[in-house]
Amino acid sequence: MSSFIDLIINRARKLNKTICLPEGDDPRVKAAAKIIEEKGIANVVILGEETSNEINELKPGLAQKLFELRKKRGMTEQQAAELIEDPLYLGMMLLKDQKVDGVVAGATHATGDVLRPALQIIKTAPDSRLVSAFFIMCVPECEFGHNGTFVFSDCGLNVNPDQEELSNIAVQSAKSFETFTNQEARVAMLSHSSLGSAKNSDAQKVVVATQLAKEQMPELKIDGEMQLDTALIKEVAESKFPGSEVAGKANVLIFPDLDAGNIGYKLVQRLAKAEAYGPITQGLAAPVNDLSRGCCTDDVVGVAAITAIQASM
């Protein structure tokens, strides 16, 4: 694991949070649960074949609470009783009922399957305009970002955010970067264009989103639209985006749509052998985080530690 995630794990150890792992039948998750508890990162509630009797005894009451929560949307008591047998719904209800502090899933489920019950049950935070998803990328032997650490966003949820949504994603992601690194965010709004080099609606969306983010958070260091090399490389930045506090120094990369974000993080993960933690959600009322189905045991451990820190925010 990277030095970054080691620091995250050390921070999580001090918090004594409880993390629910609904996919307890998966070997990677089982192995991660053992490591999380042995290292004192968090307490673990594991669901599946190993669901404890204590948790099983809570199911009828949680099913009734799920029914009350969703009956205006047409849910029946019978449907609630059936859904509470689904480990994902059970995990979300444990979180809603404050029996656990966070949920980590996605090793065997698609992102939509994880986030659907989260949005239905946990819902958005009172001060949040939308829920988005980012990856913490730790690139080995990298001179860019914060010692090779970046936030990439949105790489897991919003397919084609409009300019207002993109600005919200940028502000959320900056706050997340600062929470996890204790470093100032420098946010690059990525595009195929740098400072007006292309004139089209896609580039203009990023231009407007950048301005909206500046209005929403005037102290934030954010610039765009800019190409990736402009965001990272000093010499390119001096040529294509002179005078910027972000260009050539970016540590938060905001992609214009989900295609770009998903492709971008996987390229860096596979070709640069980066550690990719996420998708980490931001904007929910309580922390629920989604794993890639290609995750390894260390990824589960790292996301659990990240989730514990989110739960303390």
Coordinates of C-alpha atoms in Angstrom, one line a residue, residues 1-169:
M1 CA 0.0 0.0 0.0
S2 CA 1.1 3.6 -0.6
S3 CA 2.3 5.9 2.2
F4 CA -1.0 7.9 1.7
I5 CA -3.2 5.0 2.5
D6 CA -1.0 4.1 5.5
L7 CA -1.7 7.6 6.9
I8 CA -5.4 7.1 6.2
I9 CA -5.3 3.8 8.1
N10 CA -3.6 5.4 11.0
R11 CA -6.2 8.1 11.2
A12 CA -9.0 5.6 11.0
R13 CA -7.6 3.5 13.9
K14 CA -8.2 6.5 16.3
L15 CA -11.9 6.8 15.4
N16 CA -13.3 3.4 16.5
K17 CA -15.9 3.4 13.7
T18 CA -18.0 0.4 12.6
I19 CA -18.1 -0.5 8.9
C20 CA -20.6 -2.8 7.3
L21 CA -19.4 -5.1 4.5
P22 CA -22.6 -6.6 2.9
E23 CA -20.7 -8.8 0.4
G24 CA -19.2 -11.1 3.1
D25 CA -19.4 -14.2 1.0
D26 CA -16.7 -12.9 -1.4
P27 CA -13.2 -14.2 -0.6
R28 CA -11.6 -10.7 -1.0
V29 CA -14.1 -9.2 1.4
K30 CA -13.7 -11.9 3.9
A31 CA -9.9 -11.5 3.8
A32 CA -10.3 -7.7 4.1
A33 CA -12.6 -8.0 7.1
K34 CA -10.0 -10.0 8.9
I35 CA -7.3 -7.4 8.1
I36 CA -9.5 -4.5 9.1
E37 CA -10.2 -6.0 12.5
E38 CA -6.7 -7.4 13.1
K39 CA -5.1 -4.0 12.4
G40 CA -7.7 -2.1 14.4
I41 CA -8.8 0.0 11.5
A42 CA -12.5 -0.3 12.4
N43 CA -15.0 -2.7 13.8
V44 CA -16.7 -4.8 11.1
V45 CA -20.2 -6.0 10.6
I46 CA -20.1 -8.6 7.8
L47 CA -23.3 -9.8 6.0
G48 CA -24.1 -12.9 4.0
E49 CA -23.6 -16.4 5.2
E50 CA -21.8 -15.1 8.3
T51 CA -24.5 -12.6 9.3
S52 CA -24.6 -12.7 13.1
N53 CA -27.6 -13.8 15.1
E54 CA -27.6 -10.3 16.6
I55 CA -28.1 -8.7 13.2
N56 CA -30.6 -11.3 12.1
E57 CA -32.7 -10.4 15.2
L58 CA -32.8 -6.8 14.0
K59 CA -34.3 -7.6 10.7
P60 CA -38.0 -7.4 11.6
G61 CA -37.6 -4.0 13.1
L62 CA -35.5 -2.7 10.3
A63 CA -38.0 -4.0 7.8
Q64 CA -40.8 -2.1 9.5
K65 CA -38.6 1.1 9.4
L66 CA -37.9 0.5 5.7
F67 CA -41.6 0.2 5.1
E68 CA -42.3 3.5 7.0
L69 CA -39.5 5.2 5.0
R70 CA -40.8 4.1 1.6
K71 CA -44.5 3.5 1.9
K72 CA -45.3 6.9 0.3
R73 CA -43.4 5.5 -2.7
G74 CA -45.7 2.5 -2.9
M75 CA -43.6 0.0 -0.8
T76 CA -45.7 -2.6 1.0
E77 CA -44.8 -4.3 4.3
Q78 CA -44.3 -7.6 2.4
Q79 CA -41.9 -5.9 0.0
A80 CA -39.9 -4.4 2.9
A81 CA -39.7 -7.8 4.6
E82 CA -38.3 -9.3 1.4
L83 CA -35.9 -6.4 0.7
I84 CA -34.4 -6.6 4.2
E85 CA -33.1 -10.1 3.3
D86 CA -30.9 -8.4 0.6
P87 CA -27.6 -7.7 2.2
L88 CA -27.3 -4.3 0.5
Y89 CA -30.7 -3.1 1.8
L90 CA -29.9 -4.6 5.2
G91 CA -26.6 -2.8 5.3
M92 CA -28.2 0.6 4.3
M93 CA -30.9 0.2 7.0
L94 CA -28.2 -0.6 9.6
L95 CA -26.5 2.6 8.6
K96 CA -29.8 4.6 8.6
D97 CA -30.5 3.2 12.1
Q98 CA -27.0 4.2 13.2
K99 CA -26.0 0.6 14.0
V100 CA -23.0 1.1 11.8
D101 CA -21.1 4.2 10.7
G102 CA -20.5 3.4 7.0
V103 CA -21.1 0.8 4.3
V104 CA -18.6 -0.5 1.7
A105 CA -19.8 -2.7 -1.2
G106 CA -19.4 -3.2 -4.9
A107 CA -17.0 -6.1 -5.0
T108 CA -19.8 -8.3 -6.5
H109 CA -22.4 -5.7 -7.4
A110 CA -22.6 -3.0 -10.0
T111 CA -22.4 0.7 -8.9
G112 CA -26.1 1.2 -9.6
D113 CA -27.0 -1.8 -7.3
V114 CA -25.0 -0.3 -4.5
L115 CA -26.1 3.4 -4.9
R116 CA -29.8 2.7 -5.6
P117 CA -30.6 1.6 -2.0
A118 CA -28.2 4.3 -0.7
L119 CA -30.1 7.1 -2.5
Q120 CA -33.5 5.6 -1.4
I121 CA -32.6 5.1 2.2
I122 CA -29.6 7.3 3.2
K123 CA -30.4 10.2 0.7
T124 CA -28.4 13.3 0.1
A125 CA -26.9 15.4 2.9
P126 CA -28.9 18.6 3.8
D127 CA -26.2 20.9 2.3
S128 CA -25.7 18.8 -0.9
R129 CA -27.1 19.5 -4.3
L130 CA -26.1 16.1 -5.8
V131 CA -24.2 12.9 -5.1
S132 CA -21.0 12.3 -7.0
A133 CA -18.2 9.9 -6.9
F134 CA -14.4 10.2 -7.0
F135 CA -11.3 8.1 -6.9
I136 CA -8.3 8.7 -4.8
M137 CA -5.4 7.8 -7.1
C138 CA -1.9 7.1 -5.7
V139 CA 0.6 7.0 -8.5
P140 CA 4.0 5.5 -7.6
E141 CA 7.2 7.5 -8.2
C142 CA 5.2 10.4 -9.5
E143 CA 6.3 14.1 -9.3
F144 CA 2.8 15.4 -10.0
G145 CA -0.2 16.1 -7.7
H146 CA 0.5 15.8 -4.0
N147 CA 3.4 13.3 -4.0
G148 CA 1.6 11.3 -6.7
T149 CA -1.8 11.5 -4.9
F150 CA -4.8 12.9 -6.8
V151 CA -8.6 13.1 -6.6
F152 CA -10.2 12.1 -10.0
S153 CA -13.9 13.0 -10.3
D154 CA -16.6 12.2 -11.3
C155 CA -15.5 8.7 -12.3
G156 CA -18.4 6.6 -11.1
L157 CA -21.8 8.2 -11.1
N158 CA -22.9 11.2 -13.1
V159 CA -23.0 10.3 -16.8
N160 CA -23.1 13.7 -18.5
P161 CA -23.2 16.4 -15.8
D162 CA -24.5 19.8 -16.9
Q163 CA -22.5 23.0 -16.1
E164 CA -24.1 23.5 -12.7
E165 CA -23.6 19.8 -11.7
L166 CA -20.0 19.9 -12.9
S167 CA -19.3 22.9 -10.7
N168 CA -20.8 21.2 -7.7
I169 CA -18.7 18.1 -8.4

